[in-house]
Coordinates of C-alpha atoms in Angstrom, one line a residue:
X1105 CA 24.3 11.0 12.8
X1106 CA 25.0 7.2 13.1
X1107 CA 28.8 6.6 12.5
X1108 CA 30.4 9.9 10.7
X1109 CA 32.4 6.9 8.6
X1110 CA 29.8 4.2 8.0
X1111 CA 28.9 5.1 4.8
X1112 CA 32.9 4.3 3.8
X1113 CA 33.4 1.6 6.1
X1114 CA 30.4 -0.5 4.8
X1115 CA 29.5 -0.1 1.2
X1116 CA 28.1 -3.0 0.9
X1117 CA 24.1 -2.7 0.9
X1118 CA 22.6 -6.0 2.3
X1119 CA 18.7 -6.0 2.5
X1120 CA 16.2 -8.5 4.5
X1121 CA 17.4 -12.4 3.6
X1122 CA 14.6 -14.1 1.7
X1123 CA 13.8 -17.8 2.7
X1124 CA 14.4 -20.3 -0.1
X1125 CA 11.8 -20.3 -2.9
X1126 CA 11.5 -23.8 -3.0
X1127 CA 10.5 -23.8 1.0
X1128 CA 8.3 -20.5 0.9
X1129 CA 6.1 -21.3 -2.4
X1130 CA 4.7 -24.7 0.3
X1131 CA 3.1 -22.4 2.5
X1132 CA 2.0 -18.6 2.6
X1133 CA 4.0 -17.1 5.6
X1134 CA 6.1 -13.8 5.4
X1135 CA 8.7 -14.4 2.8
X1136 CA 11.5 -12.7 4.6
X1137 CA 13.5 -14.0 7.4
X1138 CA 15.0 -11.6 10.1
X1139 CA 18.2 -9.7 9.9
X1140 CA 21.4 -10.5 12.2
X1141 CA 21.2 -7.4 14.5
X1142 CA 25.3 -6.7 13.8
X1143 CA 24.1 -6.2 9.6
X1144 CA 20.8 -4.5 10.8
X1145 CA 23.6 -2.0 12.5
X1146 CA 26.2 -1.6 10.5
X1147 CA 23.4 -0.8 7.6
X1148 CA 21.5 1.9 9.8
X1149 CA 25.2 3.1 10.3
X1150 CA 25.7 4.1 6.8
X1151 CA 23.7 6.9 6.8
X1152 CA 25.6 9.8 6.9
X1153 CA 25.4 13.3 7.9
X1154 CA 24.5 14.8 4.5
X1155 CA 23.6 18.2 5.7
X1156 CA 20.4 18.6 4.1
X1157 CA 18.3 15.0 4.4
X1158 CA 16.8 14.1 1.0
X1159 CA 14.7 11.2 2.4
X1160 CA 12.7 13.6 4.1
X1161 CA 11.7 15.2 1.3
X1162 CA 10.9 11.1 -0.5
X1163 CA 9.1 10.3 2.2
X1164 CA 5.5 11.9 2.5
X1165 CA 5.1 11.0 6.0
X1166 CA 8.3 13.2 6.9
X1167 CA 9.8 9.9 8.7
X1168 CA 13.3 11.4 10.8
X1169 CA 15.1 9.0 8.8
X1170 CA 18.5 10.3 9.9
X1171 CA 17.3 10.4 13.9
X1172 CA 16.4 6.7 14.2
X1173 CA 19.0 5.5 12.0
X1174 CA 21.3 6.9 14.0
X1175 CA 19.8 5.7 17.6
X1176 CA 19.4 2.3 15.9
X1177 CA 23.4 2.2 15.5
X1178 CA 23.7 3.0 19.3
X1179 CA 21.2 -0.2 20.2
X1180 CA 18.8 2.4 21.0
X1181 CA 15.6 0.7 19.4
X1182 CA 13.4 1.8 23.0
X1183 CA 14.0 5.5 21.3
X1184 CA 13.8 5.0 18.0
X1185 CA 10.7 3.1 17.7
X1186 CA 9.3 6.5 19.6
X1187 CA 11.1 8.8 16.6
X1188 CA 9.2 6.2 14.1
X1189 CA 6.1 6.8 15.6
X1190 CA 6.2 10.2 16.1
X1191 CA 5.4 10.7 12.2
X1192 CA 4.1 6.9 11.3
X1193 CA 1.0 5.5 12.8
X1194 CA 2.1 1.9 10.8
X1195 CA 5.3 1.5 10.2
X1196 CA 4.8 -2.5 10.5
X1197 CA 2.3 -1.4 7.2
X1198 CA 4.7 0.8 5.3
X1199 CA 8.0 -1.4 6.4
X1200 CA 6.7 -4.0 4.7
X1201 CA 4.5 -2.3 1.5
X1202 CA 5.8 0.6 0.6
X1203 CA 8.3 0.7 -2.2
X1204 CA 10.3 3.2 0.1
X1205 CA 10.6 6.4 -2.0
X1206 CA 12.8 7.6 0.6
X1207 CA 15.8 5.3 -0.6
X1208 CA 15.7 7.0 -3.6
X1209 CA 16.1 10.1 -2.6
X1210 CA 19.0 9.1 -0.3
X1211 CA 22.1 11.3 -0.5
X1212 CA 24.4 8.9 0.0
X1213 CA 22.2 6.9 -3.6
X1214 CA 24.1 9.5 -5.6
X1215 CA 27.2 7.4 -6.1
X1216 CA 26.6 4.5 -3.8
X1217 CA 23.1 1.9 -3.0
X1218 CA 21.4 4.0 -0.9
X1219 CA 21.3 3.0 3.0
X1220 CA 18.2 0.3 3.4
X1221 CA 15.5 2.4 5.0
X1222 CA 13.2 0.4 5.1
X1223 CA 14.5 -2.3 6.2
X1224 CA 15.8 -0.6 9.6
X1225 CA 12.5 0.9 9.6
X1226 CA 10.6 -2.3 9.6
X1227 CA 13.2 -4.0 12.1
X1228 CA 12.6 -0.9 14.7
X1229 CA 8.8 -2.0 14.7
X1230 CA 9.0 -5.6 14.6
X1231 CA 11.9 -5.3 17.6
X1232 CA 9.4 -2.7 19.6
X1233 CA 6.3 -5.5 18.9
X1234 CA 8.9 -8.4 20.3
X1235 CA 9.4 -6.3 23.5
X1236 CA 6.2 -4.6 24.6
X1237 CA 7.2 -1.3 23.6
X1238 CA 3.9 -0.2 21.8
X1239 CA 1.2 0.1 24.1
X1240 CA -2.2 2.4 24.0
X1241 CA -2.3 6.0 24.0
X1242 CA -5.8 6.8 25.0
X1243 CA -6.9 10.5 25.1
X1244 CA -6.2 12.5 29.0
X1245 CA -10.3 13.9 28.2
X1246 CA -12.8 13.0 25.4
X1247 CA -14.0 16.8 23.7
X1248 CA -17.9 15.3 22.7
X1249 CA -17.1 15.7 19.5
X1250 CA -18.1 12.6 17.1
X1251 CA -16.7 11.2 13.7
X1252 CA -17.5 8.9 11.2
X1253 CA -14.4 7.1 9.4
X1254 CA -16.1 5.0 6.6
X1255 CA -13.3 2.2 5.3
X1256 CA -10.9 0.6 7.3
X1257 CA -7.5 0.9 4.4
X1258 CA -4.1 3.1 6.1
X1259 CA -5.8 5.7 5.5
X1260 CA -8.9 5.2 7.4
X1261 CA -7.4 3.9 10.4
X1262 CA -4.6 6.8 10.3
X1263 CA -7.6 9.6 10.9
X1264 CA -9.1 7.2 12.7
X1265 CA -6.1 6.9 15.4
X1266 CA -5.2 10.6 15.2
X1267 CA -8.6 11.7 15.6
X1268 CA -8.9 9.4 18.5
X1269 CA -5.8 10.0 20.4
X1270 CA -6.8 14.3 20.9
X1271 CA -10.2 13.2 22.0
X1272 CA -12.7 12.7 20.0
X1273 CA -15.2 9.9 19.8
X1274 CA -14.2 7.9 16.4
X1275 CA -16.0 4.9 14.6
X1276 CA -14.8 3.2 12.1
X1277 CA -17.1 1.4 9.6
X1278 CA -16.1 -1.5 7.8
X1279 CA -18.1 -3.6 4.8
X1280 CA -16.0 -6.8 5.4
X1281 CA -16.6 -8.7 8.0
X1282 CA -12.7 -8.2 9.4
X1283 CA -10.6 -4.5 9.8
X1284 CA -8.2 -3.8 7.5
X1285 CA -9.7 -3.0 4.1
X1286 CA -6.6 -4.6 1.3
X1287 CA -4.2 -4.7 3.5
X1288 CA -6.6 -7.7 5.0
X1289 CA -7.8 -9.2 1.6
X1290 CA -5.8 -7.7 -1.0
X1291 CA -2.5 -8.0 0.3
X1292 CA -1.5 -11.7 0.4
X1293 CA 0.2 -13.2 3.8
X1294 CA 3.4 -13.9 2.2
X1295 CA 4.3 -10.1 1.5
X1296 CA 2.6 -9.7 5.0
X1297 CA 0.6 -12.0 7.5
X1298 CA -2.4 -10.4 9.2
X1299 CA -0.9 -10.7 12.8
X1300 CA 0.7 -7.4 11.5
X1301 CA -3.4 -5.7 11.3
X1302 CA -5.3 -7.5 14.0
X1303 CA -2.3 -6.2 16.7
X1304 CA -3.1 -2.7 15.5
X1305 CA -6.5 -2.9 15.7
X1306 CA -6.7 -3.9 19.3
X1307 CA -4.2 -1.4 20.0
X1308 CA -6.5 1.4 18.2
X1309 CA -9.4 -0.4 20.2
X1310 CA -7.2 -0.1 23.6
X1311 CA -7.2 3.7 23.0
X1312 CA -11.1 3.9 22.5
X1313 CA -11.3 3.7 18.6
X1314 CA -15.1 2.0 18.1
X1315 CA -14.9 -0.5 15.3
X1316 CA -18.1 -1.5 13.0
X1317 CA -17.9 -4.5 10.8
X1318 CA -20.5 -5.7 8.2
X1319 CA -21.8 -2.5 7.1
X1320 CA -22.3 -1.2 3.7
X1321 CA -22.5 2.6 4.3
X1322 CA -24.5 4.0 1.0
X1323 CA -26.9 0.7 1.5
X1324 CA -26.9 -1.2 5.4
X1325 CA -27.1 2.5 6.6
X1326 CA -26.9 5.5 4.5
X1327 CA -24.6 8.3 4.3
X1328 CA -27.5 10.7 5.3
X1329 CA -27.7 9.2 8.4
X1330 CA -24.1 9.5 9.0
X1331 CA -23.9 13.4 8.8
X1332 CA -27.0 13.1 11.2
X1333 CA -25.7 11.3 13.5
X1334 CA -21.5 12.4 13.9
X1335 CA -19.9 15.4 14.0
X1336 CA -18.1 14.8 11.2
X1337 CA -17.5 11.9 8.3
X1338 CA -14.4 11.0 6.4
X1339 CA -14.5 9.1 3.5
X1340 CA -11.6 6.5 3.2
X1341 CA -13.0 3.9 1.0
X1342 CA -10.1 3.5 -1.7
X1343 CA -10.1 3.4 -5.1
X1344 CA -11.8 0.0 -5.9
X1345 CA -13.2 0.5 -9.3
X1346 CA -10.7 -1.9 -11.4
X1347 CA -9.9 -0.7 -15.0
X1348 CA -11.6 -3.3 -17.3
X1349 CA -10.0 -4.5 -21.0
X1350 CA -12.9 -4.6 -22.9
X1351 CA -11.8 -6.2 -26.1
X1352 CA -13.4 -9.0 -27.5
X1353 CA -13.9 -12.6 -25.6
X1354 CA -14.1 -10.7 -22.3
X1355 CA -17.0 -12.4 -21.8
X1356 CA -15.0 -15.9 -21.7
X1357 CA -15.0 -17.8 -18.6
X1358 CA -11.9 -17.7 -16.7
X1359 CA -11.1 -13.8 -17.9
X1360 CA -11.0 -12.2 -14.0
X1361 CA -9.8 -8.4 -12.2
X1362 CA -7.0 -9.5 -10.1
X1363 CA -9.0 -8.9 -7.0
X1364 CA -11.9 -11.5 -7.6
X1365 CA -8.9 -13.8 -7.4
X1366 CA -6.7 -12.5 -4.1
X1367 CA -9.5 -11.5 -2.2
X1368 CA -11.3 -15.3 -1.7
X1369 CA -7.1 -16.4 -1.8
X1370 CA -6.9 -14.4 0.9
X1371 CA -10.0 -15.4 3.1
X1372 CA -9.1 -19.3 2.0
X1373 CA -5.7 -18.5 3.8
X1374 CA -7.6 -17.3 7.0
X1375 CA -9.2 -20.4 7.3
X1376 CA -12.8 -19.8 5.6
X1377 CA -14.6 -21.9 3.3
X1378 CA -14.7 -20.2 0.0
X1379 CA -17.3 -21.7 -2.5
X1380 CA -16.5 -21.7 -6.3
X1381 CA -12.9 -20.4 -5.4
X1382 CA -10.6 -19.1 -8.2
X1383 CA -8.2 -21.6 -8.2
X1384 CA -4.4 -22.2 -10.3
X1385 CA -3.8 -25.2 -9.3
X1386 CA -2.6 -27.2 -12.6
X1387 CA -3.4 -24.2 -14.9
X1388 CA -2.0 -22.2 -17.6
X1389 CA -1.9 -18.4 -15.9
X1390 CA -1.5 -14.7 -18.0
X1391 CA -1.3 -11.8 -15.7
X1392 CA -2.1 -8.4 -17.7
X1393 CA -0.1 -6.0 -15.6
X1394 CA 3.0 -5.8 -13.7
X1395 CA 2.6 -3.4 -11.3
X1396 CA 2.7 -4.9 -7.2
X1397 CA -1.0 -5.8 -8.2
X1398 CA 0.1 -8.4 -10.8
X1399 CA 3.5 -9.7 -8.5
X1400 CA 0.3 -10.6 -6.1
X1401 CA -1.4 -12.6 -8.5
X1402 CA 1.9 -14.6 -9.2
X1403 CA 3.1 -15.6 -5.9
X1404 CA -0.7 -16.3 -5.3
X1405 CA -0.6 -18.9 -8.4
X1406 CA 2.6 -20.2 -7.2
X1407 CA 1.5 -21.4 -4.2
X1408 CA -1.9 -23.1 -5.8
X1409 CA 0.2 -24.6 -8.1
X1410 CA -0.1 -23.6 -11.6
X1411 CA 1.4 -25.2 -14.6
X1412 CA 2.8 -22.1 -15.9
X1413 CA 2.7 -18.2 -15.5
X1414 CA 3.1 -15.5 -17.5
X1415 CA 3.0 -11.5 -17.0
X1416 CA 2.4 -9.2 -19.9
X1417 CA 3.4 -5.9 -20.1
X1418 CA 2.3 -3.3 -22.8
X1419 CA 5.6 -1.2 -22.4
X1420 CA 8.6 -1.2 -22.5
X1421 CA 11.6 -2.8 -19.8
X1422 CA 11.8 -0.3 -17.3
X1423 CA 16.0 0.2 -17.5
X1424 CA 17.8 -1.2 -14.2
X1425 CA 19.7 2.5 -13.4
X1426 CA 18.3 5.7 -13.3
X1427 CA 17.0 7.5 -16.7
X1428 CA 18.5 10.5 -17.3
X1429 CA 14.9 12.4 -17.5
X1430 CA 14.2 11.0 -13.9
X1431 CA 17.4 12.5 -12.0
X1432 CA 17.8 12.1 -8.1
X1433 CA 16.3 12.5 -6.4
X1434 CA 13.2 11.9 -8.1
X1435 CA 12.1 8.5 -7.2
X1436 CA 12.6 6.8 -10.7
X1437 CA 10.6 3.9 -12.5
X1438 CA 12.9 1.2 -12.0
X1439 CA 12.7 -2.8 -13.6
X1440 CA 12.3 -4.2 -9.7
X1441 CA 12.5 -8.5 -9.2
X1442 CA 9.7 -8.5 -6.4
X1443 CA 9.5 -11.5 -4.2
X1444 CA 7.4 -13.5 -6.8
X1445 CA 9.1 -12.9 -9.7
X1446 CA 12.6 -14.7 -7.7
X1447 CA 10.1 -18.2 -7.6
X1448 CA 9.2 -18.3 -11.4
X1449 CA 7.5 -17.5 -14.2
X1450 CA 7.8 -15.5 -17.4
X1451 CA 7.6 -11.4 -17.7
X1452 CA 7.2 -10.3 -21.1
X1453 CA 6.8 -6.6 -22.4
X1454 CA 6.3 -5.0 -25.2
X1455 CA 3.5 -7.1 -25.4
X1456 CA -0.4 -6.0 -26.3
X1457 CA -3.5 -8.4 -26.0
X1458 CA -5.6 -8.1 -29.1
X1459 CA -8.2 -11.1 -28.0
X1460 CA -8.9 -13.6 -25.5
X1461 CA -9.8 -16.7 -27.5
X1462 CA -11.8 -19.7 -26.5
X1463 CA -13.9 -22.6 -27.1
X1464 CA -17.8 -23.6 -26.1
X1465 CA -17.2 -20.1 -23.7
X1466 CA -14.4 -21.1 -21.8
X1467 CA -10.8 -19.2 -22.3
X1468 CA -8.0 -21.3 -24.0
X1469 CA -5.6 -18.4 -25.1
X1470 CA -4.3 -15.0 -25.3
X1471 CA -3.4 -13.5 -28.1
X1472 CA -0.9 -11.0 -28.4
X1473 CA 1.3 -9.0 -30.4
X1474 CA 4.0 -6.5 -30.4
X1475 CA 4.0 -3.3 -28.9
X1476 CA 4.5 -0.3 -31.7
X1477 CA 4.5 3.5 -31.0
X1478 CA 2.4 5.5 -33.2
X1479 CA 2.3 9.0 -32.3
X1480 CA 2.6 8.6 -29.2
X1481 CA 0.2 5.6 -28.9
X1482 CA 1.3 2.1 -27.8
X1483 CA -0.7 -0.4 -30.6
X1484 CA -0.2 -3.8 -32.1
X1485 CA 1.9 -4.7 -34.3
X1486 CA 0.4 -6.2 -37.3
X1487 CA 1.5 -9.7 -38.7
X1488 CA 3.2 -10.1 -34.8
X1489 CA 0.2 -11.7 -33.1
X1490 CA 0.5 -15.3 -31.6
X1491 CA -1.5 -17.0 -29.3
X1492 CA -0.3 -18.0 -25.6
X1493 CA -2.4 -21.1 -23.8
X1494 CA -4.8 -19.5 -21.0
X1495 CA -6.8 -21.1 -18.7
X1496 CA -6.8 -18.3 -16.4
X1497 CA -6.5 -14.5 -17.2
X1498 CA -6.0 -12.0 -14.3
X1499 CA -6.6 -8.6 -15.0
X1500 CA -4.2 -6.4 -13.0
X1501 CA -4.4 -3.3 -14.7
X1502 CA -4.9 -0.5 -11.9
X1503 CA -8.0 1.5 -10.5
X1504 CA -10.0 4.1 -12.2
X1505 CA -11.2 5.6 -8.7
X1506 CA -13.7 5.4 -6.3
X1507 CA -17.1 3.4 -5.9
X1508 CA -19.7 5.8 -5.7
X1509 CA -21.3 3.9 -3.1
X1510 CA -24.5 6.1 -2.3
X1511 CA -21.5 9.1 -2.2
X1512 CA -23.1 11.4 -4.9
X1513 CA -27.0 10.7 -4.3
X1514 CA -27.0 10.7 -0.6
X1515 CA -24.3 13.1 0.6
X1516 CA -23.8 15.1 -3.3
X1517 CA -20.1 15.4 -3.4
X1518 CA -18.8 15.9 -6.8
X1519 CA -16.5 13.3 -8.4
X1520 CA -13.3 14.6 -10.1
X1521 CA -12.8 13.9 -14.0
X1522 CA -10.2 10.9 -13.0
X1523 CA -13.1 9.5 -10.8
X1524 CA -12.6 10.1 -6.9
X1525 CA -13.9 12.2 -4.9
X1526 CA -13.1 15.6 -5.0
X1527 CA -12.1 17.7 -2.6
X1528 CA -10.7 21.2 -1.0
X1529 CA -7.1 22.2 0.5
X1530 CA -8.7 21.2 3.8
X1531 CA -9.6 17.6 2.3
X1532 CA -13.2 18.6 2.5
X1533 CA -15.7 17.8 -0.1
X1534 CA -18.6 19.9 -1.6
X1535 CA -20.6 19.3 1.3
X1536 CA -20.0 20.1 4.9
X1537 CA -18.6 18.2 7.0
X1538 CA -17.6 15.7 4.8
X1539 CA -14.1 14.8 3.6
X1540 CA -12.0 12.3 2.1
X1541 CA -8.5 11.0 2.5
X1542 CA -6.2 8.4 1.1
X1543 CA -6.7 6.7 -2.5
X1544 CA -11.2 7.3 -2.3
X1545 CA -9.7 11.7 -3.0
X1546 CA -6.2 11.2 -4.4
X1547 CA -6.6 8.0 -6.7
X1548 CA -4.5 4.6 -6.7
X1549 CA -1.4 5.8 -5.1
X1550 CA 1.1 4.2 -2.4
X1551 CA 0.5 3.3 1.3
X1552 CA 2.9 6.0 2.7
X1553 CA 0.7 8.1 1.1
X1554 CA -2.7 6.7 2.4
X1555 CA -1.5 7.2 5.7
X1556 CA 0.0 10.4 5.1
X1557 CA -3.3 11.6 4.0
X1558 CA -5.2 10.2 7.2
X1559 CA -3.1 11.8 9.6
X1560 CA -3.8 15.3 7.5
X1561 CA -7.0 14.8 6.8
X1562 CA -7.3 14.3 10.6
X1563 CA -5.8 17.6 11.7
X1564 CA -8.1 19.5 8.9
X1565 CA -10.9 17.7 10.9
X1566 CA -9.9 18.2 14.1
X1567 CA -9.6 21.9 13.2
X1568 CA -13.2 21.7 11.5
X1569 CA -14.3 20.9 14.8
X1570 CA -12.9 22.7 17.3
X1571 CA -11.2 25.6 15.6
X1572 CA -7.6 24.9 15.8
X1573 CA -5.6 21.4 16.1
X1574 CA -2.3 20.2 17.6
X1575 CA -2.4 17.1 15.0
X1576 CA 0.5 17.4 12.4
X1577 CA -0.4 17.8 8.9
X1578 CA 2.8 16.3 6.6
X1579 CA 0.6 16.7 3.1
X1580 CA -1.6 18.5 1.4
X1581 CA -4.2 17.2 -1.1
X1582 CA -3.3 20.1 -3.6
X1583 CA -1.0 23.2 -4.1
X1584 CA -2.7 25.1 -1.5
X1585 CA -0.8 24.7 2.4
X1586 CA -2.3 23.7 5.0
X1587 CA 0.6 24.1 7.4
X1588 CA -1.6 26.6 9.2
X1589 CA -4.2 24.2 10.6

């Protein structure tokens, strides 16, 4: 696999160049520039024959790491990007957003930096993009069957393509006016620019994929009217609910969720006209958070132009090597320098917010104090509290699951204790016919695993409906296998 030396001819690991901060903070294009094809191949030729391939077991789609690796060292892109697809519907999606799990399980990441995964990955996509290489693959005969994808995320349009592709008659309904669901409006251009989505989409359209924009299912129409009407529904909708901080001055104006502020960022960046826009320009901005979420929200404020920004943490560092309690290859909670962080502003930890003060109703400060440990609780310190000038607050704190949307009253499937959807070993809910995929069943989680989930949840429907399915099924929503659809 690849060359049987690379890994001791080349230990030097050399990831995507980044373009200069002080060009890339002037506009909001794709901070990373392209890699010289001779690094691109002496990095995919590090992987070695290890025997037993770790990655596969990091990454949830089951990507043949190894395979395209090695065909990318032989200038065999035309192949690879057909090994790539063969388990990813997106890897322009995941090559780009997902915080490749597989690299930490990479053998050769015992005693060496791992091989760059995803950056070959991404470069096999872009490469088969450049030349032509990914066309439509409609169905040979359509089966009558009908489905119902409601949300447009990775993991809507995963089930959505799979379900497609073996024939069946798929629409896709969409609340915003655009496809994508956050990859369109909650993931800002510079991480990655929307070409990436509206290419996909015509593909997916190309293959016979019906798309509906501008409908609110639980509301516009309801979900009654689905079951009526398809075969089938699936519920990909996300896990939107943001987790609040409700301590006092809350209330203040200019205390936001961090989505209030990308998502009208995001449209302005498409070219719409967004009244009353949340903008940084000038001000003093806290981030509370610093998950990918939060990084978000800094670049964002970077590029309006903010006076200063600062990102509080409520624990501790996250150590720069492995912990010994999170051994390979277990992917470990690592302290990451994201993108953002490279063009400025100031990360703090150990830091809790007791109140957001103000004056007349508008926000002026933060306070905050030290982090302690109390049986196991993270609190504030007492006598450590100061006060950090706010103008803007972003709250980027996580999800708490999904929006009930009409879910419970008009189709009665039971919510879980940690607020989404629950669901079978089939990724069926409570009521039949009805199922769920991606972050709206599983909770906040990563993209791999959105689309992971789609293309399962696709071959449990396709089962559903005609008994049996060729459609691979890489996960499984719980301990129970469901290698025997």
């Amino acid at each position: 696999m690849a060359d049987p030396r690379g890994f001791l001819k080349v230990r030097q690991r050399e990831t995507q160049p980044r373009r200069p901060v002080p060009v890339r903070i002037m506009d909001w294009k794709e901070v990373y520039e392209a890699q010289k094809k001779g690094t691109l191949k002496a990095q995919a030729g590090r992987c070695m024959d290890c025997g037993v391939p770790f990655c596969h077991q990091g990454c949830p789609l089951g990507n043949l790491i190894p395979e395209w690796n090695d065909l990318m060292w032989r200038d065999k892109a035309d192949e690879a990007i057909e090994r790539l697809h063969a388990t990813n519907n997106f890897p322009e999606f995941t090559g780009r957003l997902c915080p490749a799990p597989c690299e930490a399980s990479c053998v050769l990441g015992i005693n060496q930096p791992a091989v760059t995964i995803k950056q070959v990955e991404v470069s096999i996509i872009d490469e088969a993009w450049d030349n032509g290489w990914v066309s439509p693959l409609p169905p040979a005969r359509l089966t009558g069957k009908t489905v119902a994808v409601v949300g447009s995320g990775p993991a809507g349009l995963a089930v959505a393509q799979q379900l497609t592709r073996v024939g069946h008659t798929v629409a896709v309904y969409e609340r915003d006016d655009k496809i994508g669901g956050l990859l369109r409006y909650g993931i800002p251009d510079f991480k990655m620019e929307k070409e990436q989505v509206d290419r996909r989409v015509e593909q997916m359209k190309a293959e016979g994929t019906r798309f509906r924009t501008g409908v609110s299912v639980g509301t516009d129409v309801t979900w009654e009217q689905l079951r009526r009407r398809y075969d089938a529904v699936v519920v990909c909708t996300g896990a939107t609910v943001p987790r609040d901080l409700p301590i006092p001055g809350r209330d203040l104006d200019g205390v936001h969720f961090a989505m209030d502020y990308l998502v009208p960022a995001n449209r302005a960046v498409a070219g719409e006209t967004i009244e009353n826009q949340i903008n940084a320009h000038g001000k003093h901005v806290v981030i509370l958070g610093g998950g990918d979420t939060g990084a978000d929200c800094l670049g964002t404020a970077h590029r309006h132009g903010a006076a200063s920004v600062t990102t509080l943490a409520i624990g501790k560092q996250p150590p720069a090597e492995r912990a010994t309690h999170q051994p390979w290859p277990t992917f470990p909670t690592l302290f990451e320098m994201a993108s953002a962080h490279e063009e400025g502003g100031e990360r703090t930890y150990l830091a809790s917010t007791v109140e957001f003060v103000g004056e007349n109703g508008q926000l002026t400060g933060v306070k905050v104090a030290e982090t302690e440990f109390v049986d196991g609780k993270r609190l504030p310190k007492a006598g450590t509290e100061r006060i950090i000038p706010a103008d803007l607050v972003f709250l980027s704190l996580g999800f708490t699951g999904a929006e009930p949307a009409g879910i419970t009253e008009q189709v009665h499937a039971d919510f879980d204790g940690r607020g989404n959807v629950a669901r079978d070993g089939y990724y069926m809910t409570n009521t039949e016919g009805v199922f769920v995929a991606g972050d709206a069943g599983r909770g906040q989680s990563l993209i791999v695993w959105a689309i992971a989930e789609g293309r399962a949840a696709a071959a449990a429907v396709d089962k559903y409906l005609m008994g049996s399915t060729i459609l691979p099924a890489p996960v499984a929503p719980s301990d129970r296998a469901i290698a025997v659809l």
